[in-house]
CSV table of C-alpha atoms in Angstrom, one decimal:
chain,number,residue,atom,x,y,z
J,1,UNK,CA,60.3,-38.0,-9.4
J,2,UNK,CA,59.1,-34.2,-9.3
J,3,UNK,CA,60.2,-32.3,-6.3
J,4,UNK,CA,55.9,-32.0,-5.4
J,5,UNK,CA,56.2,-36.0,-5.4
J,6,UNK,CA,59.3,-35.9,-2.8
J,7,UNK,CA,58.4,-37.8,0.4
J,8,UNK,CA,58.0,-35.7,3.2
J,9,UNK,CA,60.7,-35.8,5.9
J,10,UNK,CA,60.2,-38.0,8.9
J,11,UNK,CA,61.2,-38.3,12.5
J,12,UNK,CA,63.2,-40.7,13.9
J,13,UNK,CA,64.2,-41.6,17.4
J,14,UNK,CA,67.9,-41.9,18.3
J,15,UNK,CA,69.2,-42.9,21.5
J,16,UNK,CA,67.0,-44.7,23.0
J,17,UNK,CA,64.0,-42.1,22.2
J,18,UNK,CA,66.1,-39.0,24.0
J,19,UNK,CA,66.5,-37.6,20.4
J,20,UNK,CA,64.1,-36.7,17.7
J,21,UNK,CA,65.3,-36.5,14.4
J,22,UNK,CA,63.4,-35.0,11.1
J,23,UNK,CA,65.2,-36.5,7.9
J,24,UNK,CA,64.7,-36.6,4.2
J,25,UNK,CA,62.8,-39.7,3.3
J,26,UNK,CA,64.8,-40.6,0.0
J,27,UNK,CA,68.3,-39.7,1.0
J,28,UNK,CA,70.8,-39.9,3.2
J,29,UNK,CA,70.1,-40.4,6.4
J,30,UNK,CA,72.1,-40.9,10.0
J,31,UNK,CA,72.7,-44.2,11.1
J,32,UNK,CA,75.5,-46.1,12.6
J,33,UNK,CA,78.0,-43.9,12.0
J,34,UNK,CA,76.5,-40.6,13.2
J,35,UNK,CA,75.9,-42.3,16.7
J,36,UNK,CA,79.6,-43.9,17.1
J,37,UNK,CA,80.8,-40.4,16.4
J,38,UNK,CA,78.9,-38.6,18.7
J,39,UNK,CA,80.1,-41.0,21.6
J,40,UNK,CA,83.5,-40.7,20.5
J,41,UNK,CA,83.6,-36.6,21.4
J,42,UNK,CA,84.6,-36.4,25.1
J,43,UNK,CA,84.0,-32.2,25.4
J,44,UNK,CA,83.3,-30.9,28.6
J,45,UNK,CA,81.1,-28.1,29.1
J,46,UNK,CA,82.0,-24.9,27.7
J,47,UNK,CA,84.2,-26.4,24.7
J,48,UNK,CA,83.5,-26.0,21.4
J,49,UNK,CA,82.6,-28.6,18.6
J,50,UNK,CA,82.9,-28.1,14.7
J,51,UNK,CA,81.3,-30.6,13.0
J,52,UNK,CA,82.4,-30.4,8.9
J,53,UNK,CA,79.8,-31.6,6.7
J,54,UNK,CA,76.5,-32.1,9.8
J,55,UNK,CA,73.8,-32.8,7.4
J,56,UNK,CA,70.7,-32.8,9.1
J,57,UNK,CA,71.9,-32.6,12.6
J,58,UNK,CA,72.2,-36.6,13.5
J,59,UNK,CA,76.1,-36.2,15.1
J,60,UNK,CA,75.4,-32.6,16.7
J,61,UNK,CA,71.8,-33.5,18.3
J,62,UNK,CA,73.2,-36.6,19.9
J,63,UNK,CA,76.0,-35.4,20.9
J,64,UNK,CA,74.4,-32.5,22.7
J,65,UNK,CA,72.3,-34.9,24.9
J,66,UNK,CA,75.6,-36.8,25.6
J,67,UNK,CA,77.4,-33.6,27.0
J,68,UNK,CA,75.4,-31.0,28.3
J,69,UNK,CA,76.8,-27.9,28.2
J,70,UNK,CA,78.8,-28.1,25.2
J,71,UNK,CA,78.4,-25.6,22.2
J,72,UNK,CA,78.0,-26.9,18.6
J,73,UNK,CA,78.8,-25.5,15.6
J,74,UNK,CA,77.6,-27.2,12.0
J,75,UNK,CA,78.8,-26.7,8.9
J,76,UNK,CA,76.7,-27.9,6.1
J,77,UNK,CA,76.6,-26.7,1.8
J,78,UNK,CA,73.3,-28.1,1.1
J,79,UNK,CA,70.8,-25.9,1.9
J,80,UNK,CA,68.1,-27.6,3.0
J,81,UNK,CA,69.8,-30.5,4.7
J,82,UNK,CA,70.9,-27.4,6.9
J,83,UNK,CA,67.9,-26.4,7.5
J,84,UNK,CA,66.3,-29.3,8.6
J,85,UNK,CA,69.2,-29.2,11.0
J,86,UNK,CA,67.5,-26.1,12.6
J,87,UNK,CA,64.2,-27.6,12.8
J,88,UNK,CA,66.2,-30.9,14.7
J,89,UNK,CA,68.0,-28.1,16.8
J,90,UNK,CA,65.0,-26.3,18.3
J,91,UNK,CA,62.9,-29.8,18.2
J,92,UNK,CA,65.1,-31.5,20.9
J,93,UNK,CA,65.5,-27.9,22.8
J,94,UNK,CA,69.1,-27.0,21.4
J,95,UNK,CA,69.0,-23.7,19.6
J,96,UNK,CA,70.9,-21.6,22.3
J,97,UNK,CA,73.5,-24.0,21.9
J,98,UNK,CA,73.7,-25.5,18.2
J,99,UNK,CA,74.2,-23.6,15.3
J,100,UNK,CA,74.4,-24.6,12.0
J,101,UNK,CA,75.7,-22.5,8.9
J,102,UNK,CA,74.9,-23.0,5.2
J,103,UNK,CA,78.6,-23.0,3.9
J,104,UNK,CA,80.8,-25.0,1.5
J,105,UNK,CA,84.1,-27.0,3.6
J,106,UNK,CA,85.9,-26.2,0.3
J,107,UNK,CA,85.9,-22.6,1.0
J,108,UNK,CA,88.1,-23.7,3.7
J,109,UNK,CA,87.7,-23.0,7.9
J,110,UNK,CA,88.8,-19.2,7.1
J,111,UNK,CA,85.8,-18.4,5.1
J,112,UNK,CA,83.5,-18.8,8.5
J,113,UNK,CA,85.3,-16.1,10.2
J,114,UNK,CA,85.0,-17.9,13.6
J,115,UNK,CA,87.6,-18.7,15.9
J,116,UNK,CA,89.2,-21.5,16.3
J,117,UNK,CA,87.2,-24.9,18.3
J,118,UNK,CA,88.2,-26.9,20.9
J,119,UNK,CA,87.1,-29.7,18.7
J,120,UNK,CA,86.5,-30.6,14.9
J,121,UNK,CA,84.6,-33.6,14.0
J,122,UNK,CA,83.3,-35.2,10.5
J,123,UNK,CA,81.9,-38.5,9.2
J,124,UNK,CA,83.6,-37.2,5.8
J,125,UNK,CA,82.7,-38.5,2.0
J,126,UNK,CA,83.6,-41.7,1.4
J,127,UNK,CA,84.9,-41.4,-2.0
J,128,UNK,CA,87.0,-38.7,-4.2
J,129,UNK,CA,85.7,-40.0,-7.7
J,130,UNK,CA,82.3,-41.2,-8.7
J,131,UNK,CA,84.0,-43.9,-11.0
J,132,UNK,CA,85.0,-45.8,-8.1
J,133,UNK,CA,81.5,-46.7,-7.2
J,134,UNK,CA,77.8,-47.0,-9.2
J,135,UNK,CA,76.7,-43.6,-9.2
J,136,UNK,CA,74.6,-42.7,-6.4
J,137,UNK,CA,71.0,-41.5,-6.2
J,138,UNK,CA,71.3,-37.8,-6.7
J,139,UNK,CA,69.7,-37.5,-3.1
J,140,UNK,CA,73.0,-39.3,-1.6
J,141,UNK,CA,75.6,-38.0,-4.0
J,142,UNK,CA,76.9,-35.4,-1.7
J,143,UNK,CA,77.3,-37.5,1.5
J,144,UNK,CA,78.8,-39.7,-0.5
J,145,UNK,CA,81.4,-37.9,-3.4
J,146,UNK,CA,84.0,-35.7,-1.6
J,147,UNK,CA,84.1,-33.5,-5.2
J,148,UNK,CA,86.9,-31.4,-3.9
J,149,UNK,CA,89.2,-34.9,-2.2
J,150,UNK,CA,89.6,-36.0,1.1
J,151,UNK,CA,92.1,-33.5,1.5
J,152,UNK,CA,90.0,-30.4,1.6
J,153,UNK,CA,88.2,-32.6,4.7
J,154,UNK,CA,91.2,-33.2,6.6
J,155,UNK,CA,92.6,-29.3,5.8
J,156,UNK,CA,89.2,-27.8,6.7
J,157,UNK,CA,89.2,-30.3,10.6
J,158,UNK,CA,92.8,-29.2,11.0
J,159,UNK,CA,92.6,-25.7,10.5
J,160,UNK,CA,88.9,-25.5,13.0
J,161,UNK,CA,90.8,-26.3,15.9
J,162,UNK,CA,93.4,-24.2,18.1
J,163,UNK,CA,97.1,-25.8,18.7
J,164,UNK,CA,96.1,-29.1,21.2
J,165,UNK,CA,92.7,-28.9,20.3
J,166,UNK,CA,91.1,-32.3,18.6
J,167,UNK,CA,89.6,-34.0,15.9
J,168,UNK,CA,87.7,-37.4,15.8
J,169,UNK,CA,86.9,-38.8,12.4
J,170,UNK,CA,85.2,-42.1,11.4
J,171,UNK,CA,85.4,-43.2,8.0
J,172,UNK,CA,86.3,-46.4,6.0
J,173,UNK,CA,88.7,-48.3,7.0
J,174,UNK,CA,90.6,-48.6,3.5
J,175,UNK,CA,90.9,-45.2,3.5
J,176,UNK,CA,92.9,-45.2,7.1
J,177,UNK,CA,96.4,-44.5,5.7
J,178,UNK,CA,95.2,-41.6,3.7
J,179,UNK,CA,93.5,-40.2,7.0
J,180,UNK,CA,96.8,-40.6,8.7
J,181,UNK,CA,99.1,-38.9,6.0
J,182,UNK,CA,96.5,-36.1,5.4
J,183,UNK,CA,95.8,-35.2,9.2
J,184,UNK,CA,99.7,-35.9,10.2
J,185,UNK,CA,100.7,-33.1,8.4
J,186,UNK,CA,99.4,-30.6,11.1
J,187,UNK,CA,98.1,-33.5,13.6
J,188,UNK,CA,99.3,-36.2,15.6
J,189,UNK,CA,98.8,-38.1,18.7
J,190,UNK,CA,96.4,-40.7,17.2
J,191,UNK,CA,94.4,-42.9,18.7
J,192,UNK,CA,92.5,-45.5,16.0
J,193,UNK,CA,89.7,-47.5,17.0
J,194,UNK,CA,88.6,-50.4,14.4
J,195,UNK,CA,85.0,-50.9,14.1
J,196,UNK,CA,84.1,-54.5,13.0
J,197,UNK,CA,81.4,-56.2,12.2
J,198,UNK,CA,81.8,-59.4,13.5
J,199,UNK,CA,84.4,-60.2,15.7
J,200,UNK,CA,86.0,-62.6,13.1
J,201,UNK,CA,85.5,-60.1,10.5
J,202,UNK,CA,87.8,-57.2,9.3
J,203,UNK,CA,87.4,-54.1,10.2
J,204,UNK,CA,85.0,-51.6,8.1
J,205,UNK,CA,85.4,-48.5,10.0
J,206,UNK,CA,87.9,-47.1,11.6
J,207,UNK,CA,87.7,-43.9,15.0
J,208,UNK,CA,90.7,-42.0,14.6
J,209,UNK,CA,91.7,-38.6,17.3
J,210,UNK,CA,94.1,-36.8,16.7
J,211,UNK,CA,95.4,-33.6,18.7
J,212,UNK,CA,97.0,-30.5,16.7
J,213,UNK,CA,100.5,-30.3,17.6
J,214,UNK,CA,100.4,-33.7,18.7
J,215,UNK,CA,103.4,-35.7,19.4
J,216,UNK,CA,102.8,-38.2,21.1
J,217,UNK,CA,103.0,-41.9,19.8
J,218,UNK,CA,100.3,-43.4,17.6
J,219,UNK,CA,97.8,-45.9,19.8
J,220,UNK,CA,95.7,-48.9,18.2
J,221,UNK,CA,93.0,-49.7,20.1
J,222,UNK,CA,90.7,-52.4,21.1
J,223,UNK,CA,88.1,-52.8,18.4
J,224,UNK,CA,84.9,-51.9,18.6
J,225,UNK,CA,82.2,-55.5,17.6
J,226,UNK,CA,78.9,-54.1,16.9
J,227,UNK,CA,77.5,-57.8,16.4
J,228,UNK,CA,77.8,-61.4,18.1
J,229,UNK,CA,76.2,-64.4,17.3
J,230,UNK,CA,74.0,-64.6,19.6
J,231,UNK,CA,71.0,-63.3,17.6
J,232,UNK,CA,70.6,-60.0,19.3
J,233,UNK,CA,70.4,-57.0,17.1
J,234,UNK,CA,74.3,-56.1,18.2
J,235,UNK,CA,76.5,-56.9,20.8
J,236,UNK,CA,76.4,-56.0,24.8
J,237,UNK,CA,78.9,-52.4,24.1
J,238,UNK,CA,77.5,-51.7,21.2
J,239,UNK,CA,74.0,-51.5,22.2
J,240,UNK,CA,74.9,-49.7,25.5
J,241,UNK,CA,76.5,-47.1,23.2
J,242,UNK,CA,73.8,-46.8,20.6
J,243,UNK,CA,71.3,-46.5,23.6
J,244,UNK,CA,73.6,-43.7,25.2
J,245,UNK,CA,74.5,-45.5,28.5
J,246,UNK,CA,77.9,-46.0,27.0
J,247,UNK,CA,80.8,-44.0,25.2
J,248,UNK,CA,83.5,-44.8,23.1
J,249,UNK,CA,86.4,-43.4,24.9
J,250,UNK,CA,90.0,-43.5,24.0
């Protein structure tokens, strides 16, 4: 397909039609996961939010309508992913508070010259080497291959945040033990919510916050079902949290 043959992006509604969304047609493109992180960020007004990796805006936008008040701060290498995070800022009425910049998370948090946030947040690559999965369309490679590890992720969230600020992450759940080691090393005080599909199914996802400088035991907590069987489209929490009458608090 010839970039002149791309289809053109296209709006979504999020949250129960408070957020418009412009994304890529053929791509990636914010679902699930975008909206459980953005109700998982409990800033108040006046704090600061990093998000590593914000693609076209999905986490930031919806977060913004969840917390007024809060400044955000995206951080995204492909250039016109971040751009259409600029149109999705000034379409929902953001751009005095969202920003996004065009920059690479392996250059590391240093390379923005910012100071630290009150918060770092990611929905981070789900895999270090392509040989671990069929090769994905060149569209979706990037939200998919972390080409510099899972490490430069965790180093880039640990380093955005002052000494007792936060991070939330949400990522597979085999990959919760390398979360754990990686962020420990400058982290702690977790708190790890399992996302399952079914109630009698493992979990696929896992929340986890952490706090820099954190010392304070690790907490497992309930998990979050996104489905019953009961033939609704997800269960009772899970659509009061996708709607935004809900969070995900920990």
């Amino acid at each position: 397909m010839t970039v002149a043959s791309l289809p053109p992006p296209q709006a979504n509604l999020l949250l129960n039609g408070k957020v418009r969304l412009i994304q890529a047609a053929d791509g990636y493109r914010a679902g699930m996961d975008a909206a459980l992180l953005a109700a998982a960020v409990p800033a108040k007004p006046g704090e600061r939010v990093l998000e590593a990796g914000c693609g076209v805006g999905g986490v930031l936008t919806q977060l913004a309508l969840r917390r007024p008040g809060v400044l955000l701060t995206g951080v995204e290498r492909d250039a016109t992913a971040a751009g259409l995070a600029v149109e999705n800022a000034a379409l929902n009425h953001l751009a005095d508070r969202m920003a996004v910049l065009n920059a690479d998370i392996a250059a590391g948090f240093a390379a923005l010259d910012r100071p630290r946030f009150d918060w770092a947040i990611s929905n981070p690559p789900f895999f270090d080497d392509e040989a671990t999965l069929r090769t994905p369309a060149p569209a979706k490679r990037g939200a998919w291959i972390a080409d510099d590890g899972l490490a430069a992720w965790t180093r880039f969230l640990s380093d955005g945040v002052r000494d007792g600020g936060r991070i939330v992450v949400i990522h597979r759940a085999d990959r919760l033990a390398d979360l754990l080691a990686l962020l420990g090393e400058r982290c702690g005080s977790f708190a790890i919510r399992p996302v399952q599909p079914y109630a009698d199914q493992p979990a696929k996802r896992v929340l986890i916050h952490a706090i820099r400088s954190g010392k304070a035991p690790l907490r497992l907590l309930p998990a979050l079902v996104l489905h019953d069987r009961s033939g609704a489209k997800h269960a009772p929490e899970a659509e009061m949290i996708l709607r935004g009458e809900a969070d995900l608090g920990w």
